[in-house]
Coordinates of C-alpha atoms and ligand atoms in Angstrom, one line a residue:
Chain A
M6 CA 144.7 108.0 113.1
L7 CA 142.4 105.2 114.3
V8 CA 142.8 106.2 117.9
Y9 CA 141.6 109.7 117.1
A10 CA 138.4 108.4 115.5
R11 CA 137.8 105.8 118.2
T12 CA 138.4 108.4 120.9
H13 CA 136.0 110.8 119.3
L14 CA 133.2 108.3 118.7
T15 CA 133.5 107.3 122.3
L16 CA 133.1 111.0 123.3
L17 CA 130.0 111.3 121.0
F18 CA 128.3 108.2 122.2
R19 CA 128.8 109.1 125.8
D20 CA 126.9 112.3 125.3
P21 CA 123.8 111.2 123.3
N22 CA 122.7 114.8 123.0
L23 CA 125.3 115.1 120.3
L24 CA 123.4 112.5 118.2
A25 CA 120.1 114.4 118.3
P26 CA 120.4 115.8 114.8
L27 CA 120.5 112.3 113.5
A28 CA 117.6 111.1 115.6
V29 CA 115.2 113.7 114.3
L30 CA 115.6 112.5 110.7
P31 CA 112.8 110.0 110.8
L32 CA 110.5 112.9 111.8
Y33 CA 111.6 114.9 108.8
C34 CA 111.0 111.9 106.6
V35 CA 107.5 111.3 107.9
V36 CA 106.7 115.0 107.2
F37 CA 108.2 115.0 103.7
F38 CA 106.7 111.6 102.7
T39 CA 103.3 112.6 104.0
V40 CA 103.4 115.6 101.8
L41 CA 104.4 113.5 98.8
R42 CA 101.5 111.1 99.4
H43 CA 99.1 113.9 99.7
H44 CA 100.1 115.3 96.3
H45 CA 100.4 111.8 94.8
H46 CA 104.0 112.2 93.9
E47 CA 105.2 108.8 95.1
E48 CA 107.7 108.6 92.3
L49 CA 109.7 111.4 94.0
A50 CA 110.3 109.3 97.1
T51 CA 113.9 108.4 96.3
Q52 CA 114.8 112.0 95.3
T53 CA 113.2 113.3 98.5
A54 CA 115.0 110.7 100.7
I55 CA 118.3 111.9 99.1
G56 CA 117.4 115.5 100.0
A57 CA 116.6 114.6 103.6
F58 CA 119.8 112.6 103.9
L59 CA 121.9 115.5 102.7
M60 CA 120.1 117.9 105.0
S61 CA 120.7 115.6 108.0
M62 CA 124.4 115.2 107.2
W63 CA 124.8 118.9 106.8
A64 CA 123.0 119.8 110.0
H65 CA 124.9 117.1 111.9
A66 CA 128.2 118.5 110.6
V67 CA 127.4 122.1 111.4
F68 CA 125.9 121.5 114.8
V69 CA 128.0 118.6 116.0
A70 CA 131.1 118.0 114.0
A71 CA 132.0 121.7 113.7
E72 CA 132.0 122.1 117.5
V73 CA 135.1 120.0 118.1
V74 CA 137.5 122.8 118.6
D75 CA 135.1 124.8 120.6
D76 CA 134.3 121.7 122.7
D77 CA 138.0 121.2 123.3
R78 CA 138.3 124.8 124.4
H79 CA 135.4 124.2 126.8
E80 CA 136.9 121.0 128.2
G81 CA 140.2 122.8 128.6
T82 CA 141.9 120.2 126.3
L83 CA 142.6 122.8 123.6
E84 CA 145.6 124.2 125.4
P85 CA 147.5 121.0 125.9
S86 CA 146.6 119.9 122.4
M87 CA 148.4 123.0 121.1
L88 CA 151.6 121.4 122.2
T89 CA 151.3 119.1 119.2
P90 CA 149.6 121.4 116.7
G91 CA 150.4 119.3 113.6
A92 CA 149.1 116.1 115.1
Y93 CA 146.2 118.0 116.6
T94 CA 145.1 119.5 113.3
A95 CA 145.2 115.9 111.9
A96 CA 143.3 114.6 114.9
L97 CA 140.6 117.3 114.4
S98 CA 140.2 116.4 110.8
V99 CA 139.8 112.7 111.6
R100 CA 137.4 113.6 114.3
V101 CA 135.3 115.9 112.2
F102 CA 135.2 113.3 109.4
S103 CA 134.2 110.4 111.6
T104 CA 131.4 112.5 113.1
T105 CA 130.2 113.5 109.7
A106 CA 130.3 109.9 108.5
L107 CA 127.9 108.9 111.3
A108 CA 125.2 110.5 109.1
I109 CA 125.8 108.0 106.2
P110 CA 123.3 105.4 107.5
V111 CA 120.7 108.0 107.4
L112 CA 120.4 107.5 103.7
A113 CA 119.4 103.9 104.2
E114 CA 117.1 104.9 107.0
A115 CA 115.3 107.4 104.8
L116 CA 115.0 104.9 102.0
L117 CA 113.7 102.2 104.3
I118 CA 111.1 104.5 105.8
A119 CA 109.9 105.4 102.3
R120 CA 109.7 101.8 101.2
F121 CA 108.3 100.1 104.3
A122 CA 106.5 102.8 106.3
F123 CA 105.0 104.5 103.3
G124 CA 105.1 101.7 100.7
F125 CA 106.6 104.0 98.1
P126 CA 108.5 102.6 95.1
V127 CA 112.2 103.1 95.9
T128 CA 114.5 102.8 92.8
L129 CA 118.2 102.5 93.2
G130 CA 120.5 103.0 90.2
S131 CA 124.2 102.3 90.4
V132 CA 125.0 101.3 94.0
P133 CA 128.8 101.4 93.7
L134 CA 128.8 104.9 92.1
S135 CA 126.2 106.1 94.7
L136 CA 128.5 104.9 97.5
V137 CA 131.4 106.8 95.9
T138 CA 129.3 109.9 95.7
V139 CA 128.2 109.5 99.3
V140 CA 131.8 109.2 100.5
L141 CA 132.9 112.2 98.5
T142 CA 130.0 114.2 99.9
T143 CA 131.0 113.1 103.4
V144 CA 134.5 114.3 102.8
G145 CA 133.2 117.6 101.4
V146 CA 130.8 118.2 104.3
A147 CA 133.6 117.4 106.8
G148 CA 135.7 120.0 105.0
A149 CA 133.0 122.5 105.3
A150 CA 132.6 121.6 109.0
L151 CA 136.3 122.3 109.5
L152 CA 135.8 125.7 108.1
V153 CA 132.8 126.3 110.3
S154 CA 134.8 125.1 113.3
C155 CA 137.3 127.9 112.7
L156 CA 134.5 130.5 112.8
M157 CA 133.2 128.9 116.0
V158 CA 136.5 129.6 117.6
L159 CA 136.9 133.1 116.3
V160 CA 133.3 134.3 116.6
R161 CA 131.4 134.5 119.9
G162 CA 127.7 133.6 119.8
A163 CA 128.2 131.0 117.2
R164 CA 124.7 129.5 117.6
T165 CA 123.3 132.2 115.4
L166 CA 126.0 131.4 112.9
Q167 CA 125.1 127.7 112.9
N168 CA 121.4 128.5 112.4
A169 CA 122.2 130.8 109.6
L170 CA 124.1 128.0 107.9
T171 CA 121.2 125.7 107.5
Y172 CA 118.3 126.8 105.3
P173 CA 120.3 129.1 103.0
V174 CA 122.7 126.2 102.5
Y175 CA 119.9 123.7 101.8
L176 CA 118.7 126.1 99.1
L177 CA 122.1 126.7 97.6
G178 CA 122.9 123.0 97.9
G179 CA 119.9 122.2 95.7
L180 CA 118.4 120.1 98.5
I181 CA 115.1 121.8 98.5
L182 CA 114.8 122.5 94.7
P183 CA 117.3 121.3 92.2
A184 CA 120.1 123.9 91.7
S185 CA 119.2 124.3 88.0
T186 CA 115.8 125.7 89.0
L187 CA 117.4 128.5 91.1
P188 CA 117.3 132.1 89.7
E189 CA 120.4 133.5 88.0
P190 CA 122.8 134.8 90.6
L191 CA 121.9 132.1 93.2
R192 CA 122.4 129.4 90.6
W193 CA 126.0 130.6 90.0
I194 CA 126.7 130.4 93.7
A195 CA 125.1 127.0 93.9
R196 CA 127.2 125.8 91.0
G197 CA 130.4 126.7 92.9
F198 CA 129.2 124.7 96.0
F199 CA 130.0 121.0 96.0
L200 CA 126.7 120.1 97.8
S201 CA 124.6 121.1 94.8
W202 CA 126.7 118.7 92.6
S203 CA 126.3 115.9 95.3
A204 CA 122.6 116.3 95.2
D205 CA 122.5 116.3 91.4
V206 CA 124.8 113.3 91.0
L207 CA 123.1 111.3 93.6
R208 CA 119.7 112.0 92.1
A209 CA 120.8 111.3 88.6
L210 CA 122.4 108.0 89.6
Q211 CA 119.0 106.7 90.8
V212 CA 117.3 107.3 87.4
A213 CA 117.0 103.9 85.8
G214 CA 118.7 103.5 82.4
A215 CA 120.3 107.0 82.4
P216 CA 124.0 107.3 81.6
A217 CA 126.3 107.7 84.6
P218 CA 127.0 111.4 85.2
L219 CA 130.7 111.0 85.2
G220 CA 131.4 114.6 84.2
S221 CA 129.4 115.9 87.2
L222 CA 131.2 113.4 89.4
G223 CA 134.5 114.8 88.2
V224 CA 133.4 118.4 89.1
L225 CA 132.2 117.1 92.5
T226 CA 135.6 115.6 93.2
V227 CA 137.4 118.8 92.4
L228 CA 135.0 121.0 94.4
V229 CA 135.2 118.6 97.4
A230 CA 139.0 118.6 97.3
A231 CA 139.0 122.4 97.2
Q232 CA 136.5 122.5 100.1
V233 CA 138.7 120.2 102.2
L234 CA 141.8 122.1 101.4
V235 CA 140.2 125.4 102.4
G236 CA 138.8 124.0 105.6
F237 CA 142.1 122.4 106.6
L238 CA 144.2 125.5 105.8
A239 CA 141.8 127.8 107.6
L240 CA 142.0 125.6 110.7
R241 CA 145.7 125.5 110.6
R242 CA 145.8 129.2 110.3
V243 CA 143.4 129.8 113.2
L244 CA 145.4 127.4 115.4
T245 CA 148.5 129.4 114.6
T246 CA 146.9 132.7 115.7
V247 CA 146.3 130.9 119.0
R248 CA 150.0 131.1 119.7
A249 CA 150.3 134.8 118.9
G250 CA 147.6 135.3 121.6
G251 CA 144.9 136.2 119.1
V252 CA 142.5 133.4 120.2
S253 CA 141.6 132.6 123.7
L254 CA 142.4 129.1 124.8
Y255 CA 139.7 129.2 127.4
D256 CA 136.0 130.0 127.4
Chain B
M14 CA 174.4 123.3 132.3
A15 CA 171.3 125.5 132.0
I16 CA 168.5 123.6 130.3
V17 CA 166.0 126.5 130.5
T18 CA 167.1 130.1 129.9
A19 CA 165.1 133.3 129.5
H20 CA 166.5 136.7 128.6
E21 CA 164.6 139.9 129.0
L22 CA 161.4 138.0 128.3
T23 CA 158.5 140.3 127.8
R24 CA 154.9 139.8 126.9
T25 CA 152.2 142.4 126.5
F26 CA 148.5 141.9 125.9
R27 CA 146.0 144.3 124.4
T28 CA 142.7 144.1 126.4
R29 CA 139.4 144.4 124.7
R30 CA 139.2 148.0 125.5
G31 CA 142.6 148.6 123.8
Q32 CA 144.7 149.1 126.8
E33 CA 148.1 147.5 126.9
V34 CA 148.8 145.1 129.8
T35 CA 152.4 144.0 130.5
A36 CA 152.0 140.5 131.8
L37 CA 155.7 139.7 131.8
D38 CA 158.3 142.4 132.1
R39 CA 162.0 141.7 131.1
V40 CA 162.3 138.4 132.9
T41 CA 165.7 136.9 132.9
F42 CA 166.6 133.6 134.6
S43 CA 167.9 130.1 134.0
I44 CA 167.3 126.6 135.3
A45 CA 170.1 124.0 135.5
E46 CA 169.5 120.4 134.3
G47 CA 167.8 118.3 137.0
E48 CA 166.9 121.3 139.1
T49 CA 163.5 122.2 140.5
V50 CA 162.8 126.0 140.4
G51 CA 159.7 127.6 141.9
L52 CA 158.1 130.6 140.4
L53 CA 156.2 132.1 143.3
G54 CA 153.7 134.9 143.0
P55 CA 150.2 136.1 143.7
N56 CA 147.4 136.0 141.1
G57 CA 148.1 138.0 138.0
A58 CA 151.8 138.0 138.6
G59 CA 152.5 136.6 135.2
K60 CA 153.3 133.0 136.1
T61 CA 150.9 131.4 133.6
T62 CA 152.1 133.7 130.9
L63 CA 155.7 132.6 131.5
A64 CA 154.8 129.0 131.6
R65 CA 152.9 129.3 128.3
I66 CA 155.8 131.0 126.6
L67 CA 158.2 128.4 127.7
A68 CA 155.8 125.7 126.6
T69 CA 155.5 127.4 123.2
L70 CA 151.8 128.1 123.6
L71 CA 152.4 131.8 123.4
L72 CA 154.9 134.0 121.6
P73 CA 157.0 136.5 123.6
T74 CA 156.5 140.1 122.6
R75 CA 160.2 140.8 123.2
G76 CA 163.2 138.9 124.6
T77 CA 164.2 135.3 124.1
A78 CA 164.0 131.9 125.8
Q79 CA 165.6 128.5 125.2
V80 CA 164.5 125.1 126.3
A81 CA 167.0 122.3 125.9
G82 CA 169.0 124.6 123.6
W83 CA 166.1 125.3 121.3
D84 CA 164.5 128.8 120.8
V85 CA 160.9 128.8 122.0
A86 CA 159.8 131.2 119.3
R87 CA 161.6 129.9 116.2
Q88 CA 162.2 126.2 117.1
A89 CA 158.9 125.4 118.7
K90 CA 158.8 121.9 117.3
Q91 CA 162.0 120.8 119.1
V92 CA 161.0 122.6 122.3
R93 CA 157.7 120.8 122.4
R94 CA 159.5 117.5 122.2
A95 CA 161.5 118.4 125.3
V96 CA 158.6 119.8 127.3
G97 CA 155.8 118.3 129.3
L98 CA 153.1 120.7 130.5
V99 CA 151.0 120.2 133.6
L100 CA 148.1 122.5 134.1
G101 CA 146.2 122.9 137.3
G102 CA 142.4 122.9 137.7
E103 CA 139.6 120.5 137.0
R104 CA 139.7 120.9 133.3
G105 CA 142.1 119.8 130.6
L106 CA 141.0 116.2 130.1
Y107 CA 138.1 114.6 128.3
R108 CA 135.9 113.9 131.3
R109 CA 133.7 111.4 129.5
L110 CA 136.7 109.3 128.7
T111 CA 138.5 107.0 131.0
A112 CA 142.0 107.9 132.2
R113 CA 143.5 105.3 129.9
Q114 CA 141.5 106.5 126.9
N115 CA 142.8 110.1 127.6
L116 CA 146.4 108.9 127.9
R117 CA 146.2 106.9 124.7
Y118 CA 144.8 109.8 122.8
W119 CA 147.6 112.1 124.0
A120 CA 150.2 109.5 123.3
A121 CA 148.9 109.4 119.7
L122 CA 149.1 113.2 119.5
Q123 CA 152.7 113.0 120.7
G124 CA 153.4 110.8 117.7
L125 CA 154.0 107.6 119.6
R126 CA 153.2 104.5 117.6
R127 CA 150.6 102.1 118.9
K128 CA 153.0 99.7 120.7
E129 CA 155.1 102.4 122.2
A130 CA 152.0 104.4 123.2
D131 CA 150.6 101.4 125.1
R132 CA 154.0 100.7 126.8
R133 CA 154.4 104.3 127.9
T134 CA 150.8 104.6 129.0
D135 CA 151.1 101.5 131.2
E136 CA 154.4 102.8 132.6
V137 CA 153.0 106.1 133.7
I138 CA 149.8 104.5 135.0
E139 CA 151.9 102.3 137.2
R140 CA 154.3 105.1 138.2
L141 CA 151.5 107.5 139.3
G142 CA 149.5 104.9 141.2
L143 CA 146.6 105.0 138.7
V144 CA 146.2 101.3 138.2
A145 CA 143.1 100.8 140.2
R146 CA 141.1 103.6 138.5
V147 CA 142.6 103.8 135.0
D148 CA 139.5 102.4 133.3
D149 CA 137.1 104.6 135.1
R150 CA 135.8 107.8 133.5
V151 CA 137.7 110.9 134.5
E152 CA 134.4 112.6 135.5
T153 CA 134.2 110.3 138.5
F154 CA 137.7 111.2 139.7
S155 CA 138.5 113.4 142.7
R156 CA 140.5 116.6 142.1
G157 CA 143.7 114.8 143.3
M158 CA 143.2 111.9 140.9
V159 CA 142.5 114.3 138.0
Q160 CA 145.8 116.0 138.7
R161 CA 147.6 112.7 138.6
V162 CA 146.2 112.0 135.2
H163 CA 147.4 115.5 134.2
L164 CA 150.8 114.6 135.3
A165 CA 150.6 111.2 133.7
R166 CA 149.8 112.9 130.4
A167 CA 152.7 115.2 130.6
L168 CA 155.0 112.2 131.3
V169 CA 153.8 110.0 128.5
S170 CA 156.3 111.6 126.1
D171 CA 159.1 111.3 128.7
P172 CA 160.0 115.0 128.7
Q173 CA 163.3 116.5 129.8
V174 CA 161.6 119.6 131.3
L175 CA 158.3 119.6 133.2
I176 CA 156.4 122.9 133.4
M177 CA 153.7 122.8 136.1
D178 CA 151.4 125.7 136.3
E179 CA 149.8 125.8 139.8
P180 CA 149.3 122.1 139.8
T181 CA 147.8 121.8 143.3
N182 CA 145.3 124.6 142.8
G183 CA 142.0 123.6 144.4
M184 CA 143.2 120.4 146.0
D185 CA 142.4 119.5 149.6
P186 CA 145.5 119.2 151.9
H187 CA 145.5 115.4 151.7
A188 CA 145.4 115.3 147.9
R189 CA 148.0 118.0 147.8
A190 CA 150.4 116.1 150.0
G191 CA 150.0 113.0 147.8
F192 CA 150.7 115.1 144.7
L193 CA 153.8 116.7 146.2
R194 CA 155.1 113.2 147.2
L195 CA 154.8 112.2 143.5
V196 CA 156.7 115.3 142.4
R197 CA 159.4 114.5 144.9
E198 CA 159.7 111.0 143.4
L199 CA 160.0 112.6 140.0
Q200 CA 162.8 114.8 141.2
G201 CA 164.8 111.7 141.9
S202 CA 164.6 110.7 138.2
G203 CA 166.5 113.7 137.0
V204 CA 163.8 115.6 135.3
T205 CA 164.0 119.4 135.4
I206 CA 161.0 121.1 136.9
L207 CA 159.6 124.6 136.7
L208 CA 156.8 124.9 139.2
T209 CA 154.5 127.9 139.4
T210 CA 152.6 128.4 142.6
H211 CA 151.1 131.0 144.9
D212 CA 151.6 128.6 147.8
M213 CA 154.7 129.4 149.8
L214 CA 154.9 126.0 151.5
E215 CA 154.7 124.2 148.3
A216 CA 157.7 126.2 146.9
Q217 CA 159.5 125.7 150.1
E218 CA 159.0 121.9 150.1
L219 CA 159.9 121.2 146.5
C220 CA 162.2 123.9 145.2
A221 CA 165.9 124.4 145.8
R222 CA 165.6 127.8 144.1
V223 CA 162.8 130.2 144.0
A224 CA 162.0 133.3 142.0
L225 CA 159.4 135.7 143.4
V226 CA 157.4 137.3 140.8
D227 CA 155.0 140.2 141.0
G228 CA 153.6 142.5 138.3
G229 CA 155.4 140.6 135.6
R230 CA 158.8 141.0 137.2
I231 CA 161.1 138.8 139.1
V232 CA 161.5 140.8 142.3
R233 CA 163.9 138.4 143.9
A234 CA 165.5 135.1 143.1
G235 CA 167.9 132.7 144.7
A236 CA 168.5 129.5 146.6
T237 CA 165.6 129.2 149.0
E238 CA 167.9 129.3 152.0
E239 CA 169.9 132.3 150.7
L240 CA 166.8 134.2 150.1
F241 CA 166.0 134.0 153.8
A242 CA 169.4 134.9 155.0
D243 CA 169.6 137.8 152.6
L244 CA 166.3 139.2 153.4
H245 CA 166.3 139.2 157.2
A246 CA 162.9 137.6 157.2
P247 CA 162.0 136.6 160.8
R248 CA 162.4 133.1 162.2
M249 CA 159.9 131.8 164.6
V250 CA 161.1 130.6 168.1
T251 CA 158.8 128.6 170.3
A252 CA 159.7 127.5 173.9
S253 CA 158.0 126.3 177.0
G254 CA 158.9 126.7 180.7
V255 CA 160.3 130.2 180.2
P256 CA 160.7 132.2 183.4
E257 CA 158.7 135.4 183.5
D258 CA 161.7 137.7 184.0
L259 CA 163.5 136.3 181.0
R260 CA 160.4 136.8 178.9
S261 CA 160.4 140.5 179.6
R262 CA 164.1 140.8 179.1
L263 CA 163.8 139.1 175.7
A264 CA 161.5 141.8 174.5
A265 CA 164.5 144.2 174.6
F266 CA 166.8 141.9 172.6
P267 CA 167.8 143.3 169.2
G268 CA 165.8 141.9 166.3
V269 CA 163.1 140.4 168.5
S270 CA 159.4 141.1 167.9
G271 CA 155.9 139.6 168.3
I272 CA 156.4 138.0 171.7
D273 CA 153.3 136.0 172.6
G274 CA 152.1 133.1 174.8
T275 CA 151.1 132.6 178.4
D276 CA 152.1 130.4 181.4
G277 CA 155.8 130.1 180.5
D278 CA 154.9 129.2 176.8
L279 CA 156.5 131.6 174.5
T280 CA 156.6 132.4 170.8
L281 CA 158.6 135.2 169.2
R282 CA 160.0 136.3 165.9
V283 CA 163.6 137.2 165.5
V284 CA 165.4 138.7 162.5
G285 CA 169.1 137.9 161.8
E286 CA 171.5 135.0 162.5
E287 CA 173.5 136.5 165.4
E288 CA 170.3 137.9 167.0
A289 CA 168.7 134.5 166.8
N290 CA 171.8 132.9 168.5
Q291 CA 171.5 135.4 171.3
V292 CA 167.9 134.5 172.0
L293 CA 168.7 130.8 171.9
L294 CA 171.6 131.2 174.3
A295 CA 169.6 133.2 176.7
L296 CA 166.8 130.6 176.7
A297 CA 169.2 127.7 177.1
G298 CA 171.1 129.6 179.9
A299 CA 167.8 130.0 181.8
G300 CA 167.3 126.2 181.8
V301 CA 164.7 126.1 179.1
R302 CA 164.7 122.6 177.6
Q303 CA 161.8 122.7 175.3
L304 CA 162.9 124.9 172.5
A305 CA 162.4 125.1 168.7
M306 CA 163.3 127.5 165.9
A307 CA 161.7 127.3 162.5
P308 CA 163.3 128.7 159.4
P309 CA 161.6 131.8 157.9
N310 CA 158.8 130.8 155.6
L311 CA 158.1 132.3 152.3
A312 CA 155.1 134.1 153.5
D313 CA 157.5 136.1 155.7
V314 CA 159.9 136.5 152.8
Y315 CA 157.1 137.8 150.7
R316 CA 156.0 140.3 153.3
T317 CA 159.5 141.6 153.5
I318 CA 159.8 142.2 149.8
I319 CA 156.3 143.1 148.7
A320 CA 154.9 144.9 151.6
D321 CA 151.6 146.1 150.2
R322 CA 149.9 142.9 149.4
E323 CA 147.8 140.5 151.4
F324 CA 148.6 136.9 151.5
A325 CA 146.7 134.0 152.9
V326 CA 149.2 131.7 154.4
Ligands
ADP17 N1 145.1 136.7 126.9 C1 145.2 137.7 127.7 N2 144.7 138.9 127.4 C2 144.8 140.0 128.2 N3 145.4 140.0 129.4 C3 146.0 138.9 129.8 C4 145.9 137.7 129.0 N4 146.6 136.7 129.7 C5 147.0 137.2 130.8 N5 146.7 138.5 130.9 C6 147.0 139.5 132.0 O1 148.4 139.3 132.3 C7 148.6 139.3 133.7 C8 149.3 138.1 134.1 O2 148.5 137.0 134.0 P1 148.9 135.5 134.3 O3 150.1 135.2 133.6 O4 147.7 134.7 134.0 O5 149.1 135.6 135.9 P2 149.2 134.4 137.0 O6 149.2 133.1 136.3 O7 150.4 134.7 137.7 O8 148.0 134.5 137.8 C9 147.3 139.5 134.3 O9 147.1 140.9 134.6 C10 146.3 139.1 133.3 O10 145.1 139.8 133.4
MG18 MG1 148.0 131.5 136.5

């Protein structure tokens, strides 16, 4: 398992392009925080940093992590990998997760920018529970990336697809506005999507003196588990169709 | 004992326009343990399709095949444990990783534990002469080196059967010769090899038996030598110091064609065992002492069987 993660991180760091989505985060933060200052809403700094963090993680997952299978096809490594489909599916899962996890430090980065570059008051609630939520979120986002990676293999011209999976998802994930403020049908969809619970729980955890949102954390856990299961099964299914000749092993 | 068998193996594809293409058409053959069999055919003959079916990367449409006693369609897991696949071409490795990193990753995919993986990796690195470059990135390797890493990867799991799909494709002659030498060393270790190629010489050099494929069918198969005898493919005779009158008489010998050369130098092609003997006798009788006869090459065999295709020899 470890060797899969190590291999993959080596691949990533040797092609710095792949880390671009993470590098642009400070820019996002500067824009968001400048707007906050302009409107004198310094107290929203923590909430905004959380939103920026989740957006970065999601973008990184959709644009980088989800490309593993397609990249392997491009490198010509997909075909030999299919000789060990079980291990390969596991390897892909580890690789997608470790890529997604690279976005975790972005949360600290965003908070530090808020605190030291802008001098905003940054309030942290329960650090252990926040970490748990961040890890759960990472697992969920990786699960979503697995699902996207299937689409990348099946659908040509996946760039459009990747782009389509950013802003609508930010909206449905409650990253732009809290999910509870969304109009009726959208709110239902948002409520079935783990990311909106991540955003809510993370934000609630930073409110000083408020009770821990354990119920929401439970819902998040269930939705994340479902997301990972769907992603994993979809990937396994797609890799099976490779054998029937339904998917090209080459570009 | 046959370690690979195929019975009426057929694979059809549907193209994007909905037409049905038969890539493999009722192919039946077997390979004995420890044997090297060549699958020789032009582009589009169905070689890769067959290699992929035997390696379990593709399901047959009809027919069956077994590797090491396991069915390639229903017992893919067991087949995969017995098979090593070597693909030709530049791709197929993580180019940004070193050879060692690639091999470790594949060893892990093969389910080898850390210690075992390291031991096997070191072994194949040593065996394939990769020691000096093993910690360099694959993207800095020559085509020949890349192919060695391909072979090393296939060998990490110590397979009983090696399937090599046009492994020397795109290699320069020097690299190719080096690679063929490695394969010959492997042959000594008892591994069974199925080698696909469109290169006659390669099949000739490595394979005791050859199957000629075209249009998805095996058009001819047999021991490399027998194929020639059976087919009446021409042998090439070369000689020097040949008297002018003998030269013109030879043209009338049965089975002789393509007489060429000047100033007593002579090349000719002759079909048939007895006919060849007559030519040699005549030359020797006329005091010719510089004399050589080459066995028919597969290019000639091919021409004899599949007349209407062009081959670059
Ligand atoms: N996935 C595929 N879809 C459609 N046609 C295919 C596919 N794979 C192979 N073919 C066709 O099957 C035939 C045999 O191909 P292949 O096995 O690759 O030949 P070779 O390896 O001998 O060059 C060719 O006509 C090729 O176009
Ligand atoms: Mg081929």
